[in-house]
Coordinates of C-alpha atoms and ligand atoms in Angstrom, one line a residue:
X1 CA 91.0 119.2 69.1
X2 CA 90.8 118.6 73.0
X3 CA 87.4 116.8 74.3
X4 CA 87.3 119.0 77.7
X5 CA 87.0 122.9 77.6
X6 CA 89.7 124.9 79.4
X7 CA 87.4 124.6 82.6
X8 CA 86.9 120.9 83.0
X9 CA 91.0 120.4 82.0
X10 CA 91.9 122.9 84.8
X11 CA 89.9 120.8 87.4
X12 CA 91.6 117.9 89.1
X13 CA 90.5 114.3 87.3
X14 CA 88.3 113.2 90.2
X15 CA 85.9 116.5 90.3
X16 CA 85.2 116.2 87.1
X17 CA 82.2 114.5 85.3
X18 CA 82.1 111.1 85.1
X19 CA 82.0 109.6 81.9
X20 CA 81.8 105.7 82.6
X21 CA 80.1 104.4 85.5
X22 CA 80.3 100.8 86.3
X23 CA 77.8 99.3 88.8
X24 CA 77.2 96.0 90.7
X25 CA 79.0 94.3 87.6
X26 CA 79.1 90.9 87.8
X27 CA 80.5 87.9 85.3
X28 CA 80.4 84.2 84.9
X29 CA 81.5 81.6 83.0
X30 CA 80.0 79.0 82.8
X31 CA 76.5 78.1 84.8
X32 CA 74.9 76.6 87.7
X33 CA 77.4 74.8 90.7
X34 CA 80.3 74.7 88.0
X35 CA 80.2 78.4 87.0
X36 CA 83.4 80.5 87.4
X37 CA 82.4 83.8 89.1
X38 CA 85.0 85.6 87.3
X39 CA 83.6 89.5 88.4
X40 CA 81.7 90.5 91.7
X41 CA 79.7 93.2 92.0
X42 CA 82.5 95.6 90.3
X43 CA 82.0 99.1 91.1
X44 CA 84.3 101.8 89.1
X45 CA 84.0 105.2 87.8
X46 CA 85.9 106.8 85.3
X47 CA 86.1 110.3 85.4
X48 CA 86.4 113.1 81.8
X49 CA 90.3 113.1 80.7
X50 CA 90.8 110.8 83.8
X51 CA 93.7 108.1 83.1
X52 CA 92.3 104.7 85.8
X53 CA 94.5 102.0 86.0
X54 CA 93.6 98.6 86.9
X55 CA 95.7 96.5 88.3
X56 CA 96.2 92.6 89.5
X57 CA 97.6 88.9 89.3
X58 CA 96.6 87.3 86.3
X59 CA 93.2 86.0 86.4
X60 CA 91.9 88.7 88.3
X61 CA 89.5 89.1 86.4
X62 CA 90.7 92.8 84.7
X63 CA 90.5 91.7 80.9
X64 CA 86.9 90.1 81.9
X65 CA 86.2 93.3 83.4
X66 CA 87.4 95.4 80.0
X67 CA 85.2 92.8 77.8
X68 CA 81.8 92.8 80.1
X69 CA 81.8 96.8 80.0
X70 CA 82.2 97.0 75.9
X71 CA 79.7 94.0 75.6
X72 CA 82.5 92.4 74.0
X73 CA 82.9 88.9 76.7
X74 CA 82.9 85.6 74.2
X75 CA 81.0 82.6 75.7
X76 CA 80.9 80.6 77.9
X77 CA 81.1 84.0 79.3
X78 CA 77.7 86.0 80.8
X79 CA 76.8 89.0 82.4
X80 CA 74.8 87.9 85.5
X81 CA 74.3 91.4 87.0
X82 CA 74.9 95.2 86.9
X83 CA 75.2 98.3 84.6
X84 CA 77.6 100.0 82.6
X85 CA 76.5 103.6 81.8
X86 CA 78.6 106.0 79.6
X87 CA 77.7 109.6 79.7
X88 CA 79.4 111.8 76.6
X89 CA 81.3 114.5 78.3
X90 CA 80.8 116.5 74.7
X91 CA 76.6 116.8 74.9
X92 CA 75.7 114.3 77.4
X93 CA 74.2 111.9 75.5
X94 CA 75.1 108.0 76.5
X95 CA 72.9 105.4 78.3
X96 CA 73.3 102.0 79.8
X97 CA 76.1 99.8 77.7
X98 CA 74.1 96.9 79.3
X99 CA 70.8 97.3 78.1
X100 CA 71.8 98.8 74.4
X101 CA 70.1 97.5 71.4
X102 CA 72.9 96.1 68.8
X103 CA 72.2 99.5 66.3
X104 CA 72.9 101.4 69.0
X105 CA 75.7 99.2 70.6
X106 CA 77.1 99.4 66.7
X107 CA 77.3 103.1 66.6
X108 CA 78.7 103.7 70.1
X109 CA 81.9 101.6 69.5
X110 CA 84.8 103.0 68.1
X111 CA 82.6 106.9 68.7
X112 CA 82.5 106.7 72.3
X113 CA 84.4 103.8 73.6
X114 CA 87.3 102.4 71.8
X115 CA 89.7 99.3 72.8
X116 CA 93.1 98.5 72.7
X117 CA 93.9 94.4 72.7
X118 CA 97.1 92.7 74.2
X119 CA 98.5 91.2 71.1
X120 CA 98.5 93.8 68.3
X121 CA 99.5 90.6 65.7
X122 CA 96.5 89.0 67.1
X123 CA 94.0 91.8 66.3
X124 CA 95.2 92.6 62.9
X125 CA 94.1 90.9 59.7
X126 CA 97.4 89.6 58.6
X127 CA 96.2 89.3 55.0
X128 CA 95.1 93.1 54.3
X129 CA 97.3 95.9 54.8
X130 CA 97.3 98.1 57.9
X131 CA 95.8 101.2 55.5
X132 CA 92.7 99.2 54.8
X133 CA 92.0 98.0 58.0
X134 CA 91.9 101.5 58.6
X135 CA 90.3 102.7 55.8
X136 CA 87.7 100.2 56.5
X137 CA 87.3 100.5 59.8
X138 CA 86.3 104.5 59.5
X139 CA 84.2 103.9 56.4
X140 CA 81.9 101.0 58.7
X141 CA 81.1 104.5 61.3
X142 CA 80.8 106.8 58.4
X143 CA 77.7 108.0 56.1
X144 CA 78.2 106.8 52.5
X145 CA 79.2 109.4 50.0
X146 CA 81.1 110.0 46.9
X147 CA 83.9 111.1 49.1
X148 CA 84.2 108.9 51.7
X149 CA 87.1 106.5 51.0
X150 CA 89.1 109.3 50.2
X151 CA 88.6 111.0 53.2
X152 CA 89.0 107.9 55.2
X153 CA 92.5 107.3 53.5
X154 CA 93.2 110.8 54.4
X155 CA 91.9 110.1 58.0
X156 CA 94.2 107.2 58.1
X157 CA 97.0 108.9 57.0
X158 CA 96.7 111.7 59.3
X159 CA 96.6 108.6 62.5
X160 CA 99.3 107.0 61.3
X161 CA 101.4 110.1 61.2
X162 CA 100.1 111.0 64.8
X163 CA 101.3 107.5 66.1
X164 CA 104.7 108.3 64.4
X165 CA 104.6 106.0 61.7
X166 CA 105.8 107.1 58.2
X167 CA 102.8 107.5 55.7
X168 CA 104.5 105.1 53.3
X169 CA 103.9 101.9 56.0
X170 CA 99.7 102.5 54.9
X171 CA 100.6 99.9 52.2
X172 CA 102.8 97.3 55.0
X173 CA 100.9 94.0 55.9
X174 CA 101.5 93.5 59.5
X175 CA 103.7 90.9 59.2
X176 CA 106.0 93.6 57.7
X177 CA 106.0 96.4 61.1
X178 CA 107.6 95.9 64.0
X179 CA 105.9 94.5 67.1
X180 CA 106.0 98.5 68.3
X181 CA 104.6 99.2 65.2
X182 CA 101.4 97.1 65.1
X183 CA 100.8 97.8 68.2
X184 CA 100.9 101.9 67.1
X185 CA 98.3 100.9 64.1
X186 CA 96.2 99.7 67.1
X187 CA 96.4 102.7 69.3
X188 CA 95.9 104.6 65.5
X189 CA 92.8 103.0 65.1
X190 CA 90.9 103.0 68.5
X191 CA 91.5 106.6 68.2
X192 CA 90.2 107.0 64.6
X193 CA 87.0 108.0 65.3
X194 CA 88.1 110.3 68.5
X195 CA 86.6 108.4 71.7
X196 CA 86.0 109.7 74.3
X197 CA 87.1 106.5 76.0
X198 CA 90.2 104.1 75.4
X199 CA 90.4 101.2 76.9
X200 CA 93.9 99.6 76.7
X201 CA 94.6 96.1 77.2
X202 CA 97.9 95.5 77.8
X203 CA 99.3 97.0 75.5
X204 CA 102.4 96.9 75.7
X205 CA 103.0 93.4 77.4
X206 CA 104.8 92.1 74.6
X207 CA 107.2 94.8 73.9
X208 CA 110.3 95.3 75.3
X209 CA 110.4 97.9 78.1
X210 CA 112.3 100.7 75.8
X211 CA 109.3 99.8 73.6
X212 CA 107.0 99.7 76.3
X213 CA 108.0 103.4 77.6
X214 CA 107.8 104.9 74.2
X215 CA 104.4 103.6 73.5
X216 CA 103.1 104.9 76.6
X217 CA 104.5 107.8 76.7
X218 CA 102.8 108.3 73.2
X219 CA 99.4 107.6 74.4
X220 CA 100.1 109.7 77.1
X221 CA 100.9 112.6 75.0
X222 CA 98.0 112.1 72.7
X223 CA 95.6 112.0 76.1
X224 CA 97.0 115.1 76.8
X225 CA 96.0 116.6 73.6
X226 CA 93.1 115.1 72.8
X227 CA 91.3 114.6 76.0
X228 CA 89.8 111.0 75.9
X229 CA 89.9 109.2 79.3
X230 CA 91.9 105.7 79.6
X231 CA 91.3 102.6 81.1
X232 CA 94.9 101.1 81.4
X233 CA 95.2 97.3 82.6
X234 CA 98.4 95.7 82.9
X235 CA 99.6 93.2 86.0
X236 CA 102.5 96.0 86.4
X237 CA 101.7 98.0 89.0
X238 CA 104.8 100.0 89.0
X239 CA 103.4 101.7 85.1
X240 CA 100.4 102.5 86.4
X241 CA 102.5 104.5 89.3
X242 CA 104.0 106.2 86.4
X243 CA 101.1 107.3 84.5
X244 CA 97.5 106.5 86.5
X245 CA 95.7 109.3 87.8
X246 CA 94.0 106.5 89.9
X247 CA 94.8 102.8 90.7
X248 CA 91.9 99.9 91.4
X249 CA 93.3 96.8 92.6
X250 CA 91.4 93.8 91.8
X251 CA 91.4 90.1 93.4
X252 CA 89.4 87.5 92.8
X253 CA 87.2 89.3 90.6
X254 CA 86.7 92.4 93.2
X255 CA 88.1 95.5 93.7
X256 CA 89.8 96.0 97.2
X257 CA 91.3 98.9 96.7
X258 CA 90.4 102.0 94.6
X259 CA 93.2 105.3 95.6
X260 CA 94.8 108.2 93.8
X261 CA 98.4 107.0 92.4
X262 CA 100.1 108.4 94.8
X263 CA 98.0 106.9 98.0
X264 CA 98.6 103.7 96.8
X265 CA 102.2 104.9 96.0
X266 CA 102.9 106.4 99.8
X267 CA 100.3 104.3 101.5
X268 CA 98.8 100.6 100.4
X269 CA 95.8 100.3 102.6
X270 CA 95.0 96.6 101.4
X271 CA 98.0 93.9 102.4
X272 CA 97.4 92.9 99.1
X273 CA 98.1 96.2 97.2
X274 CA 101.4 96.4 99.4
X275 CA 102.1 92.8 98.4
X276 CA 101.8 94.5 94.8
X277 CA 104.3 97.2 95.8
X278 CA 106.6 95.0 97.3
X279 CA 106.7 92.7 94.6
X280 CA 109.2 94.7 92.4
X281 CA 112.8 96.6 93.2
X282 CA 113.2 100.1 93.5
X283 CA 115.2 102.0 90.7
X284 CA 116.1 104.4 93.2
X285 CA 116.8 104.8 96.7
X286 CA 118.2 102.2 99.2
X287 CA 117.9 98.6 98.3
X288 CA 115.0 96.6 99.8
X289 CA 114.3 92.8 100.2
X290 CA 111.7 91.7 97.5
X291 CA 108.8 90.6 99.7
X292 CA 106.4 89.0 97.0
X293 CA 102.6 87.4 97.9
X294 CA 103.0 84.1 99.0
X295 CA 100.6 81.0 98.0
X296 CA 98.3 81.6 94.2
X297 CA 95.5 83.0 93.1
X298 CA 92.1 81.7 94.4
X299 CA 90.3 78.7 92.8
X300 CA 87.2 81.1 91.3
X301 CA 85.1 77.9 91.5
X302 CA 86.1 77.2 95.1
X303 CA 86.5 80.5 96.7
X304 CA 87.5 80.7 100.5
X305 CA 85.2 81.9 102.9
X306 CA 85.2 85.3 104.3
X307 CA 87.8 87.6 102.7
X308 CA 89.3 85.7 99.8
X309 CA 92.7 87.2 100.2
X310 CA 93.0 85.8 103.7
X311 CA 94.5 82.4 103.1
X312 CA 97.6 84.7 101.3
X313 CA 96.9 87.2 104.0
X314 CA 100.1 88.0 106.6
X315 CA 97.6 90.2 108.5
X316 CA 94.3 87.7 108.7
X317 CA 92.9 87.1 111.6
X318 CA 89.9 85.1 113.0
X319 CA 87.3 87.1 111.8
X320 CA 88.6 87.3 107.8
X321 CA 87.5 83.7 107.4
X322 CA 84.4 84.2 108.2
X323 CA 83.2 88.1 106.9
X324 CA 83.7 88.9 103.4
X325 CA 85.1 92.2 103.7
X326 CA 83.0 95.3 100.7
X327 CA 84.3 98.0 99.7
X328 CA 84.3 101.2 101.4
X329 CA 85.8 104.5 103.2
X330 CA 89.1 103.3 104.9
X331 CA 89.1 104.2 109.0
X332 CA 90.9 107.2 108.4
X333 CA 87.3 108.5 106.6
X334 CA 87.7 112.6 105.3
X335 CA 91.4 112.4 106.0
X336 CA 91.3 109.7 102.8
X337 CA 87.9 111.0 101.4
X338 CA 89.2 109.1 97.7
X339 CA 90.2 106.0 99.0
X340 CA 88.0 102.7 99.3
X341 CA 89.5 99.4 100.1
X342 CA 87.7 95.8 101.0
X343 CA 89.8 94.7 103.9
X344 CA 88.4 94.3 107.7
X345 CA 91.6 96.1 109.2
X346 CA 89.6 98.9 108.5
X347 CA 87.0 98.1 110.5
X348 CA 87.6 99.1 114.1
X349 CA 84.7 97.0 115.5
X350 CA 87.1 93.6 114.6
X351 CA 90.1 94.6 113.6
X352 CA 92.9 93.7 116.8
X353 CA 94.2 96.6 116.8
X354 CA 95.8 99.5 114.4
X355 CA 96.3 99.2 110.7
X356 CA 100.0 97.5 110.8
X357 CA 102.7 100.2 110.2
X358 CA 104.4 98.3 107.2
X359 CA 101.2 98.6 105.3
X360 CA 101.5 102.3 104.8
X361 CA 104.8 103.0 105.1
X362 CA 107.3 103.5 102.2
X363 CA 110.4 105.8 102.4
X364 CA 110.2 109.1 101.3
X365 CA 112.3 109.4 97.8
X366 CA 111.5 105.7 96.8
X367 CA 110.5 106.6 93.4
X368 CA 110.1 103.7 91.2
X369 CA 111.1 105.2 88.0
Ligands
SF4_401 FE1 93.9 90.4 105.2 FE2 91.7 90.1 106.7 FE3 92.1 92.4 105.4 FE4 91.4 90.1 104.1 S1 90.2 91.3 105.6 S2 93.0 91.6 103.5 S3 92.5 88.6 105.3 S4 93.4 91.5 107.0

């Protein structure tokens, strides 16, 4: 059964309620001069039945992200700052992820917010069988009663059916499933105990892409009829184009761009995000030169001054090494009333002159699948 009534589905994603809010998030590793700011005062929402892609290099800082929101960041990492509140779009109970007691931490998991890892081999036991990892995992959220393993096997019958595996594989170790497979028992399992939020991790970074499309054209499917919000991450911007309600684009631990799919499709605001774009061939349309980001990632030790994209930056100019650009309403203001980017071009006060054409222009019919 769907999570959101026939009124809430009929609504765009963005006007409806928000079921994760995360505020002022920030993430170290490490302490004192030596620490590695890994997150910076992340603002995202995530909206009921809302699919929000995040998107970025490696070392971004999106897994860290994903971690410090379920509570789930191993040392040396530590949540210096900020909240994480989930509100149940089914009877509005929730509170602050952050501030949780470990009972109640316990009980949320898996109920309201479930996660996907990269690496489905990785996350499974590889000495108990996919059914009682299951079995198990349903029976840790459940009351006690003479029933119970037998309805959990049921329950974990009925996922793996959904996921389109055969019942018979309840019995496999995961050593015996394909790397699709395993990574269906995980997607089977965060949705055991119907979330209202998945967050996926890469999922499907390991597959091959006829893999890779299957699987997420499954989750999308099962979105669709069940109604949980996603969280998708992946360093492939061109999926989330496929299947992202919304993109944020992160760098150096901050978001600098937060736009519907299709803004950041038609019109990267951030030289960054249209690094992104340009970074991959078009499957259709004419052929264009692959562009790519030149230089690396930041040092998150050693960050530059000012905007931290500007030693990369074909459009810096004196003023980016010396203001850190936040987040906010691009120039264009109610003309782009969902768009936020982090880049001083949109400041008219010191920006030279107009945003540069190239950044939001892409032809028209330049689909990418
Ligand atoms: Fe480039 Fe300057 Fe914008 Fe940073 S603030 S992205 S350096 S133009």
């Amino acid at each position: 059964m769907t999570l959101l009534d026939p009124t809430t589905a009929a609504l765009p994603p963005r006007e409806r309620k928000p079921v994760l809010e995360i505020r002022d998030l920030s993430v170290d590793y490490g302490y004192d001069q030596n620490a590695v700011h890994a997150l910076q005062g992340v603002d995202l929402t995530l909206h009921a039945g809302e699919v929000l892609g995040l998107a970025g290099e490696s070392g971004c800082g999106k897994s860290t992200l994903a971690y410090a929101a379920t509570r789930l960041l191993p040392p040396p990492g530590v949540i210096t700052g900020g909240s994480v509140t989930f509100t149940s779009a089914r009877d509005g109970h929730g509170g602050d992820l952050l501030r949780m007691g470990e009972a109640e931490l316990r009980a949320q998991r898996w109920r309201d917010t479930a996660i996907v890892f990269q690496g489905a081999m990785n996350s499974l036991n590889p000495v108990y069988t996919v059914g009682r990892q299951l079995v198990d995992g349903i029976l840790a959220h459940k009351p006690r009663s003479r029933d119970a393993r037998a309805e959990a096997r049921a329950r974990a019958l009925e996922l793996l059916d959904m996921v389109g595996i055969p019942k018979d594989r309840l019995g496999s170790y995961p050593h015996q499933l394909s790397g699709g497979m395993r990574q269906r028992v995980m997607i089977a399992m965060a949705l055991a105990l119907e979330p209202e939020i998945v967050i996926m991790d890469e999922p499907t970074t390991a597959l091959d892409v006829v893999m890779q499309r299957q699987i997420v054209e499954q989750i999308m499917q099962l979105k669709d009829e069940l109604g949980f919000s996603v969280i998708f991450i992946t360093h492939d911007v061109s999926l989330l184009l496929e299947l992202a309600d919304r993109i944020a684009i992160m760098y150096a631990g901050r978001i600098v761009e937060d736009a519907s799919s299709e803004e950041v499709y038609k019109m990267p605001r951030h030289p960054y995000t249209a690094g992104l774009l340009h970074s991959f061939p078009p499957l259709r349309g004419p052929k264009r030169d692959l562009a790519g980001i030149p230089g690396s990632p930041p040092d998150l030790v050693n960050l530059p001054t000012g905007c931290k994209f500007h030693p990369r930056c074909p459009y810096a100019f004196d003023e980016c090494k010396l203001t850190d650009p936040v987040l906010g309403p691009t120039r264009f203001g109610a003309a782009e009333p969902e768009r936020q980017v982090a880049c001083l071009l949109n400041d008219e006060r010191v920006a030279p002159g107009p945003i540069p054409l190239e950044l939001g222009v892409r032809p028209e019919g330049d689909r990418i699948v």
